[in-house]
Coordinates of C-alpha atoms and ligand atoms in Angstrom, one line a residue:
M158 CA -17.5 14.9 -21.4
S159 CA -14.7 12.4 -20.5
K160 CA -16.1 10.1 -18.3
D161 CA -14.4 7.9 -15.3
S162 CA -13.8 4.9 -16.2
V163 CA -11.7 2.8 -18.8
T164 CA -13.2 0.6 -22.1
I165 CA -11.2 -2.9 -22.6
T166 CA -12.1 -4.7 -25.5
D167 CA -11.2 -8.8 -25.9
N168 CA -9.7 -9.6 -28.7
R169 CA -10.3 -13.4 -28.0
T170 CA -14.0 -12.4 -28.1
G171 CA -14.8 -8.7 -29.4
Q172 CA -16.4 -8.1 -26.0
S173 CA -16.0 -4.3 -24.7
Y174 CA -16.5 -4.1 -21.5
E175 CA -16.5 -0.3 -19.3
L176 CA -14.5 0.1 -16.4
P177 CA -14.9 2.6 -13.6
I178 CA -12.0 4.6 -12.5
E179 CA -11.3 5.7 -8.8
H180 CA -8.2 7.3 -7.3
G181 CA -6.6 6.7 -10.5
T182 CA -7.3 3.2 -10.0
I183 CA -9.8 0.0 -11.3
R184 CA -11.0 -3.0 -8.9
A185 CA -9.0 -6.1 -9.8
L186 CA -12.3 -8.2 -9.3
D187 CA -14.1 -5.9 -12.2
L188 CA -11.9 -7.6 -14.9
R189 CA -13.5 -10.9 -14.1
Q190 CA -16.7 -10.8 -15.8
I191 CA -13.7 -11.0 -19.1
K192 CA -14.0 -14.3 -20.8
A193 CA -13.3 -16.1 -23.3
T194 CA -15.9 -18.6 -22.6
A195 CA -18.7 -19.2 -20.0
E196 CA -16.5 -21.8 -18.1
D197 CA -13.6 -19.1 -17.6
F198 CA -12.8 -18.3 -14.6
G199 CA -11.9 -14.6 -16.0
L200 CA -9.5 -12.2 -16.0
M201 CA -6.5 -11.5 -13.2
T202 CA -3.8 -8.8 -12.8
Y203 CA 0.0 -10.4 -12.3
D204 CA 1.6 -8.6 -10.3
P205 CA 4.7 -10.1 -8.6
G206 CA 6.3 -7.6 -5.5
Y207 CA 3.2 -5.6 -5.8
M208 CA 4.6 -2.6 -8.6
N209 CA 1.2 -1.2 -9.8
T210 CA -1.1 -2.1 -7.2
A211 CA -3.3 -0.5 -4.0
S212 CA -4.4 -2.8 -1.3
C213 CA -5.5 -0.1 0.7
R214 CA -7.5 3.4 0.6
S215 CA -5.7 5.4 3.4
R216 CA -5.8 8.1 5.5
I217 CA -2.0 8.3 7.3
T218 CA 0.8 9.1 4.9
F219 CA 1.0 10.5 1.8
I220 CA 4.3 9.5 -0.9
D221 CA 5.0 11.3 -3.8
G222 CA 7.9 9.5 -4.8
D223 CA 8.6 11.7 -8.4
K224 CA 8.6 15.3 -6.0
G225 CA 10.2 13.6 -3.2
I226 CA 7.0 15.0 -0.9
L227 CA 6.2 12.6 2.6
E228 CA 3.9 13.5 4.9
Y229 CA 2.3 12.5 7.6
R230 CA -1.3 12.9 7.9
G231 CA -1.0 16.1 5.5
Y232 CA 2.0 17.7 7.3
P233 CA 5.3 18.1 5.8
I234 CA 8.2 15.6 7.3
D235 CA 10.3 17.8 7.4
E236 CA 8.5 20.4 9.3
L237 CA 7.4 17.6 11.4
A238 CA 11.0 17.1 12.4
E239 CA 12.1 20.8 13.2
H240 CA 8.7 21.6 15.6
S241 CA 7.5 18.0 16.9
S242 CA 8.0 14.9 18.4
F243 CA 8.0 11.4 18.5
L244 CA 5.8 11.2 21.0
E245 CA 3.6 14.3 19.3
V246 CA 4.1 12.7 15.4
A247 CA 2.6 8.9 16.9
Y248 CA -0.4 10.9 18.1
L249 CA -0.7 12.9 15.4
L250 CA -0.6 8.8 13.1
W251 CA -3.0 7.7 15.3
A252 CA -5.2 10.6 15.6
G253 CA -5.3 11.6 13.0
E254 CA -4.7 15.0 14.6
L255 CA -1.1 17.3 16.3
P256 CA -2.8 17.6 19.9
T257 CA -3.3 19.6 22.1
S258 CA -1.3 20.8 25.2
D259 CA -3.4 18.5 27.2
E260 CA -3.7 15.6 25.1
L261 CA 0.2 15.9 24.6
E262 CA 1.0 15.6 28.5
R263 CA -1.8 12.9 29.2
W264 CA -1.2 10.6 26.2
T265 CA 3.2 11.3 27.6
H266 CA 2.7 10.6 31.2
G267 CA 0.0 7.2 30.1
V268 CA 3.2 6.0 27.7
R269 CA 5.9 6.7 30.2
Y270 CA 4.1 4.8 32.5
H271 CA 3.6 1.5 30.3
T272 CA 7.4 1.2 30.1
M273 CA 8.4 -2.0 32.0
I274 CA 7.8 -5.0 30.8
H275 CA 7.2 -8.8 32.8
E276 CA 9.9 -9.8 35.0
S277 CA 9.6 -13.0 33.2
I278 CA 10.7 -11.4 30.3
K279 CA 14.1 -11.0 30.9
K280 CA 14.3 -15.3 31.0
F281 CA 13.8 -15.2 27.7
L282 CA 16.6 -12.4 26.6
D283 CA 18.6 -14.8 29.6
G284 CA 17.9 -18.0 26.9
F285 CA 19.9 -16.7 23.9
R286 CA 23.1 -16.6 22.8
H287 CA 25.9 -13.4 24.2
D288 CA 25.7 -13.0 20.1
A289 CA 22.4 -13.4 19.3
H290 CA 21.1 -10.4 16.9
P291 CA 19.5 -8.2 19.2
M292 CA 16.9 -8.3 15.9
G293 CA 16.1 -11.5 16.7
M294 CA 16.0 -11.3 19.5
L295 CA 13.0 -8.5 19.5
V296 CA 10.8 -10.6 17.0
S297 CA 11.3 -13.4 19.4
T298 CA 10.2 -11.1 22.5
V299 CA 7.2 -8.7 21.4
A300 CA 6.1 -11.8 20.2
A301 CA 6.3 -13.3 23.2
L302 CA 4.2 -10.0 25.2
A303 CA 1.2 -11.6 23.2
T304 CA 1.1 -14.2 26.6
F305 CA 1.2 -11.7 29.2
Y306 CA -1.6 -9.3 27.1
P307 CA -4.4 -12.4 26.5
E308 CA -6.7 -9.8 26.3
A309 CA -5.0 -8.1 22.5
K310 CA -7.1 -10.6 20.8
N311 CA -10.3 -9.1 21.0
I312 CA -9.1 -7.0 18.4
Q313 CA -12.5 -5.4 17.4
D314 CA -13.1 -3.2 20.4
P315 CA -11.5 0.0 20.0
E316 CA -10.1 0.5 24.1
T317 CA -9.0 -2.4 23.4
R318 CA -7.0 -1.2 20.2
K319 CA -6.2 2.1 22.4
I320 CA -4.2 -0.1 25.5
Q321 CA -2.7 -1.7 23.3
F322 CA -1.1 0.9 20.9
Y323 CA 0.2 3.2 24.2
R324 CA 2.0 -0.5 25.5
L325 CA 4.4 -1.4 22.3
I326 CA 5.1 2.7 21.6
S327 CA 5.8 2.4 25.4
K328 CA 7.4 -1.5 25.5
M329 CA 9.3 -1.6 23.1
P330 CA 12.6 0.9 23.8
T331 CA 12.5 -0.9 26.2
L332 CA 12.7 -4.8 25.1
A333 CA 15.5 -3.1 22.5
A334 CA 17.5 -1.2 25.5
F335 CA 17.5 -5.2 27.1
A336 CA 17.8 -7.0 23.7
Y337 CA 21.4 -4.8 23.6
R338 CA 22.7 -5.1 27.5
H339 CA 21.9 -8.9 27.4
S340 CA 24.8 -8.9 24.1
V341 CA 27.1 -7.3 26.2
G342 CA 26.7 -8.7 28.9
M343 CA 25.2 -6.0 31.5
P344 CA 22.7 -5.9 33.8
F345 CA 19.3 -4.4 32.8
V346 CA 19.2 -0.4 33.1
Y347 CA 15.1 -0.2 33.6
P348 CA 12.5 2.1 32.2
D349 CA 12.9 5.6 34.5
N350 CA 9.8 7.9 33.9
N351 CA 11.7 11.2 34.5
L352 CA 12.7 11.6 30.7
G353 CA 11.8 11.9 27.4
Y354 CA 11.6 8.6 25.4
A355 CA 14.4 8.2 23.3
E356 CA 16.5 10.2 26.3
N357 CA 15.2 7.7 28.1
F358 CA 16.3 4.3 25.5
L359 CA 19.9 6.2 25.4
N360 CA 19.6 5.5 29.4
M361 CA 18.6 2.3 29.2
M362 CA 21.1 1.5 26.3
F363 CA 24.1 2.9 27.9
H364 CA 23.4 3.4 31.4
G365 CA 27.2 2.8 32.7
R366 CA 29.0 2.5 29.9
E367 CA 30.3 3.9 27.5
P368 CA 28.9 3.5 23.9
V369 CA 30.9 0.6 21.8
G370 CA 32.6 2.7 19.4
S371 CA 31.1 6.8 20.4
L372 CA 33.7 8.9 19.4
N373 CA 33.0 10.4 21.8
P374 CA 32.3 8.6 25.3
N375 CA 30.6 11.0 27.2
S376 CA 27.8 11.6 23.9
H377 CA 25.0 9.4 25.3
H378 CA 24.4 11.6 27.9
S379 CA 24.0 15.0 25.3
P380 CA 20.5 16.5 24.8
I381 CA 21.1 16.6 21.6
L382 CA 22.1 13.1 21.0
A383 CA 18.1 12.6 22.1
R384 CA 17.2 15.4 20.3
A385 CA 18.9 14.1 16.7
L386 CA 17.2 10.1 17.5
D387 CA 14.3 11.5 18.7
V388 CA 13.9 12.4 14.8
L389 CA 15.2 9.9 13.8
F390 CA 11.9 8.4 15.0
I391 CA 10.3 11.0 14.3
L392 CA 11.6 9.7 10.1
H393 CA 11.2 6.3 10.8
A394 CA 7.4 6.4 12.0
D395 CA 5.8 5.2 9.4
H396 CA 6.0 5.3 5.4
E397 CA 2.7 3.9 3.6
Q398 CA 2.1 1.0 2.5
N399 CA 6.2 -0.6 2.8
C400 CA 7.4 -4.0 3.2
S401 CA 6.4 -4.5 6.7
T402 CA 3.1 -2.3 7.0
S403 CA 1.9 -4.4 4.0
S404 CA 2.8 -7.2 5.9
M405 CA 1.1 -6.0 9.4
R406 CA -1.5 -5.8 7.7
M407 CA -1.8 -9.0 5.9
V408 CA -1.1 -10.6 9.0
S409 CA -3.0 -9.1 11.0
S410 CA -6.1 -9.4 8.8
A411 CA -6.7 -13.0 9.5
F412 CA -7.6 -11.4 13.0
T413 CA -4.4 -12.2 14.5
D414 CA -3.0 -10.2 18.0
P415 CA -1.1 -6.9 17.2
Y416 CA 2.0 -8.2 18.8
T417 CA 2.1 -11.4 17.2
S418 CA 1.0 -9.0 13.8
V419 CA 4.1 -7.2 15.2
A420 CA 6.0 -9.5 15.1
A421 CA 6.0 -10.6 11.7
A422 CA 6.2 -7.1 10.6
A423 CA 9.1 -6.3 12.7
A424 CA 10.6 -9.8 10.3
A425 CA 9.7 -8.5 7.0
L426 CA 12.0 -5.2 8.0
Y427 CA 14.9 -7.0 9.5
G428 CA 15.5 -7.9 5.3
P429 CA 19.0 -6.4 4.0
L430 CA 16.8 -5.4 0.8
H431 CA 13.9 -2.9 3.6
G432 CA 14.4 -2.2 7.3
G433 CA 18.0 -4.2 7.7
A434 CA 19.4 -1.7 4.9
N435 CA 20.8 0.5 7.1
E436 CA 23.1 -2.5 9.1
A437 CA 24.0 -3.0 5.1
V438 CA 25.7 0.6 4.4
L439 CA 28.1 0.4 7.1
R440 CA 29.5 -2.8 6.9
M441 CA 29.5 -1.4 2.7
L442 CA 31.1 1.5 3.9
R443 CA 33.1 -0.3 6.6
E444 CA 34.7 -2.2 2.9
I445 CA 35.0 0.7 0.8
G446 CA 37.4 1.8 3.5
D447 CA 38.8 4.7 1.8
V448 CA 37.4 7.3 -0.5
K449 CA 40.0 6.0 -3.2
H450 CA 38.7 2.3 -3.3
I451 CA 34.9 3.8 -4.7
P452 CA 35.2 4.0 -8.3
E453 CA 36.5 0.3 -8.1
F454 CA 32.9 -1.3 -5.8
I455 CA 30.9 1.4 -8.5
A456 CA 32.2 -1.3 -10.8
G457 CA 30.8 -3.9 -9.2
V458 CA 27.6 -2.2 -8.5
K459 CA 27.7 -1.5 -12.4
R460 CA 28.5 -4.7 -13.3
G461 CA 25.8 -6.4 -11.1
E462 CA 27.6 -8.3 -8.7
R463 CA 26.5 -6.5 -5.6
K464 CA 23.6 -3.3 -5.0
L465 CA 24.6 0.2 -3.8
M466 CA 23.2 -0.2 -0.3
G467 CA 21.0 3.4 0.9
F468 CA 20.3 4.1 -2.8
G469 CA 16.9 3.7 -5.0
H470 CA 13.5 3.0 -3.4
R471 CA 10.3 1.4 -4.9
V472 CA 8.5 4.9 -4.9
Y473 CA 11.1 7.2 -4.2
K474 CA 12.4 8.2 -7.7
S475 CA 13.8 11.4 -6.4
Y476 CA 15.9 12.2 -3.5
D477 CA 14.2 10.5 -0.2
P478 CA 13.5 13.5 1.7
R479 CA 14.3 11.8 5.3
A480 CA 17.6 11.7 3.8
K481 CA 18.0 15.0 3.1
V482 CA 17.1 15.8 6.6
I483 CA 19.3 13.4 8.3
K484 CA 21.9 14.2 6.5
Y485 CA 21.3 17.7 8.2
W486 CA 21.8 16.3 11.7
A487 CA 25.0 14.2 10.9
D488 CA 27.0 17.5 11.2
R489 CA 25.1 18.0 14.7
V490 CA 25.5 15.1 16.2
F491 CA 29.2 14.9 15.3
E492 CA 29.8 18.5 16.9
V493 CA 28.9 16.4 19.8
T494 CA 30.2 12.4 19.1
G495 CA 33.0 13.6 16.5
R496 CA 33.5 12.6 12.7
N497 CA 32.6 9.1 11.7
P498 CA 35.0 9.2 9.4
L499 CA 32.1 7.1 7.0
I500 CA 30.9 10.2 6.8
D501 CA 33.1 11.2 3.8
I502 CA 33.2 7.8 1.8
A503 CA 29.0 8.3 1.4
L504 CA 29.5 11.8 0.5
E505 CA 32.0 11.2 -1.9
L506 CA 30.1 7.4 -3.1
E507 CA 26.4 10.0 -3.4
R508 CA 28.7 12.7 -5.5
I509 CA 30.1 9.5 -7.7
A510 CA 26.7 8.5 -8.3
L511 CA 24.8 10.8 -8.9
A512 CA 27.1 12.2 -11.8
D513 CA 26.8 8.4 -12.7
D514 CA 24.4 7.5 -15.2
Y515 CA 23.9 4.0 -14.5
F516 CA 22.4 5.4 -11.4
I517 CA 20.0 8.7 -13.1
S518 CA 18.7 6.3 -15.4
R519 CA 17.7 3.7 -13.8
K520 CA 16.0 6.9 -10.8
L521 CA 18.5 6.2 -7.9
Y522 CA 19.5 8.1 -5.1
P523 CA 19.8 7.9 -1.7
N524 CA 17.2 6.8 0.7
V525 CA 16.3 7.3 4.8
D526 CA 18.4 3.9 5.2
F527 CA 22.2 5.7 3.5
Y528 CA 23.1 8.1 6.4
S529 CA 21.3 6.7 9.4
G530 CA 23.6 4.6 9.7
I531 CA 26.3 6.2 9.8
I532 CA 24.3 8.5 12.6
Y533 CA 23.7 5.6 15.1
E534 CA 27.0 4.2 14.9
A535 CA 28.7 8.0 16.1
M536 CA 26.2 7.2 18.5
G537 CA 28.1 4.3 19.7
F538 CA 25.3 2.2 18.4
P539 CA 26.6 -1.3 16.9
T540 CA 25.5 -2.1 13.4
D541 CA 23.5 -4.6 13.8
M542 CA 21.3 -2.1 16.4
F543 CA 20.5 -0.3 13.3
P544 CA 16.8 -2.7 11.7
V545 CA 16.1 -2.2 16.0
L546 CA 16.1 1.9 15.6
F547 CA 14.0 1.5 12.9
A548 CA 11.0 -0.3 14.0
I549 CA 11.3 1.1 17.4
P550 CA 9.7 4.0 15.2
R551 CA 8.2 2.4 13.1
T552 CA 5.4 0.4 15.4
A553 CA 3.9 3.7 15.2
G554 CA 2.8 3.5 11.9
W555 CA 2.5 -0.5 12.0
L556 CA 0.0 -0.5 14.2
T557 CA -1.8 3.0 12.9
Q558 CA -1.9 1.0 10.0
W559 CA -3.5 -1.8 11.7
R560 CA -6.5 -0.1 13.0
E561 CA -6.8 2.0 9.8
S562 CA -6.9 -2.1 7.9
L563 CA -9.7 -3.1 10.7
E564 CA -12.1 0.1 10.9
D565 CA -11.7 -0.2 6.8
P566 CA -15.0 -1.7 6.0
D567 CA -13.2 -2.8 2.0
Q568 CA -10.5 -5.7 3.8
K569 CA -10.7 -8.8 4.7
I570 CA -8.4 -12.2 5.0
A571 CA -5.7 -11.3 2.7
R572 CA -5.3 -14.2 0.2
P573 CA -4.0 -13.5 -3.2
R574 CA -4.3 -15.6 -5.8
Q575 CA -1.6 -17.4 -8.2
I576 CA -0.7 -18.7 -11.8
Y577 CA -0.7 -21.8 -11.6
L578 CA 2.1 -23.4 -14.3
G579 CA 2.7 -26.5 -12.4
P580 CA 2.9 -30.8 -13.8
G581 CA -1.9 -31.2 -15.2
K582 CA -3.4 -34.5 -13.0
R583 CA -1.3 -37.3 -12.8
P584 CA -1.2 -40.7 -11.2
F585 CA 0.2 -42.3 -7.9
I586 CA 3.0 -43.8 -9.0
P587 CA 5.0 -46.9 -6.4
V588 CA 7.0 -46.5 -5.2
D589 CA 9.3 -49.3 -6.5
Q590 CA 7.8 -48.4 -9.9
R591 CA 9.8 -44.4 -9.6
V592 CA 12.8 -43.6 -11.5
P593 CA 15.6 -40.9 -10.5
S594 CA 14.3 -38.0 -11.9
D595 CA 16.6 -35.1 -12.0
H596 CA 14.7 -32.3 -10.4
V597 CA 16.7 -29.3 -9.6
N598 CA 15.2 -29.2 -5.7
G599 CA 15.9 -32.9 -5.1
I600 CA 17.4 -33.3 -1.4
V601 CA 18.8 -36.3 -1.3
Ligands
LIG868 C1 13.2 1.2 3.3 O1 9.3 1.5 0.1 C2 9.2 1.6 1.7 O2 9.5 2.7 1.6 C3 10.8 1.2 2.2 C4 11.3 1.9 3.5 C5 10.5 2.9 4.9 O3 10.9 3.9 5.7 O4 9.6 1.3 5.3 O5 11.5 3.6 3.2 C6 12.9 1.6 3.5 O6 13.9 -0.5 3.3 C7 14.6 2.2 2.1 C8 14.7 0.9 1.4 C9 16.6 -0.1 1.6 N1 17.1 -0.7 0.7 C10 17.6 -0.3 0.9 O7 19.0 0.2 0.5 C11 19.3 -2.2 -0.8 C12 19.0 -2.2 -2.0 N2 18.3 -0.7 -2.0 C13 17.7 -1.7 -3.5 O8 18.1 -3.0 -3.1 C14 16.7 -1.2 -4.2 O9 16.5 0.0 -4.6 C15 14.6 -1.5 -3.5 C16 14.9 -3.1 -2.9 C17 14.8 -0.5 -2.2 C18 13.6 -1.0 -4.2 O10 13.9 -2.1 -5.2 P1 12.7 -2.5 -6.7 O11 11.6 -1.4 -6.7 O12 12.5 -3.2 -7.0 O13 14.1 -2.2 -7.7 P2 14.5 -2.8 -9.2 O14 15.2 -3.1 -7.3 O15 13.3 -3.3 -9.7 O16 15.8 -1.6 -9.8 C19 15.1 -1.3 -10.4 C20 16.4 -1.3 -11.3 C21 17.0 -2.6 -11.8 O17 18.3 -2.5 -12.7 P3 17.6 -3.5 -14.3 O18 17.2 -4.7 -13.6 O19 17.2 -2.4 -14.5 O20 19.2 -3.4 -14.2 O21 17.6 -0.7 -10.4 C22 18.0 -1.2 -9.7 C23 18.3 -2.4 -10.4 O22 19.2 -3.7 -10.1 N3 18.7 -1.0 -8.7 C24 19.3 -0.8 -7.8 C25 20.0 -0.9 -6.5 N4 18.2 -0.6 -6.2 C26 18.1 -0.8 -7.7 N5 21.3 -1.4 -8.9 C27 22.4 -1.1 -6.9 N6 22.2 -1.4 -6.2 C28 20.7 -0.5 -5.6 N7 20.9 0.1 -4.8

């Protein structure tokens, strides 16, 4: 009868250890008993980038990277994208079940009445240069919200946690739209509680102006665009222990308030390898400029000179299921806005890459960021708003994961160990006895 355990023999001592296997893992702490001598600290694991380390047990999102499966609380992402709304999905993530119609109505009402932000926040935004990146403004202003809700520090109280969920889901679109309006020198457009979530955001963004770069100036009032944006918000709502969610969990493990923790998560998302990738994809497609330049660009990627942005994923080793849905919605958005010519370069880039062994052998497929920026640009969003459009819906995932970590008895403050390879103990040298050395990090 096979046992759910693994036996490790330490060849330094000949001693064997049996470690239990649970959920396909062994507890790292179980390795500490493996010592070469009695004074030994015991074995640790070395896992830069956490390539093979489970940081938590979660019941929120399931991903099967080989099969291209993504489920929120057991519901397949393509079914939620087809039948649900972002607010319904945010409720599902937090509550664990889809809301009844009465629950959805009360949840939606509550969100609509938290969309306003304190008037003082506008002073923060006015302090930014006109060309400040909106993600820098969002990270700053969401952190500033912590100073307006000091009671949010009471993170152990379930009711307090729930109120912050309402506030942040409601206020992120307002902060995002205000950051954009500041960048284009337009007056802020206040939330309209008669509008749906995505519709209200589009109105706060583009009311009174034609979206810059939009292929069809009046398209931003179209219900199809509001629905397309709502679907994009669903697709971006959560994605288990990605870099920004892990940052949320790590920062909040110190019992930091949720606003400051969301700011830290958004800061991680800002990186071009993560949520900043959709912005990088657009810049890459514009640089390629024409399908005839694709072979030369791909050659540069294969020489390791650059990455094919929007391709590859730590977990998905097949097509990102979100990219499939986004590709479907691209055509529907273009029916309203006009076709974004960059889509032709993207489609040809995908076709060539998926036939090239460099990408096949590395299991590199389009991820969620490969097509999303093309839709956003067709809708009239400027490129630097793209990571902001990622942060708005991901706030639902960050906060749900935050609450789950606080309720998890296994969790404690995150404090990884290290392998020390620096100099051993040495005596202090008085400054008049020091000689110049060729240390690579010299600053003078
Ligand atoms: C998101 O984690 C999540 O869930 C994130 C996310 C979410 O919803 O939260 O899904 C959102 O962040 C999507 C990813 C967006 N980022 C990009 O599109 C940037 C481009 N992609 C790469 O930087 C990369 O694929 C990562 C960062 C996404 C994943 O990197 P890994 O898992 O650390 O893989 P790796 O860098 O070790 O790559 C393995 C090999 C390497 O080649 P070799 O050294 O073996 O020769 O694949 C190559 C890499 O050079 N490679 C790429 C590539 N991605 C990996 N080569 C060219 N272009 C790429 N995009």
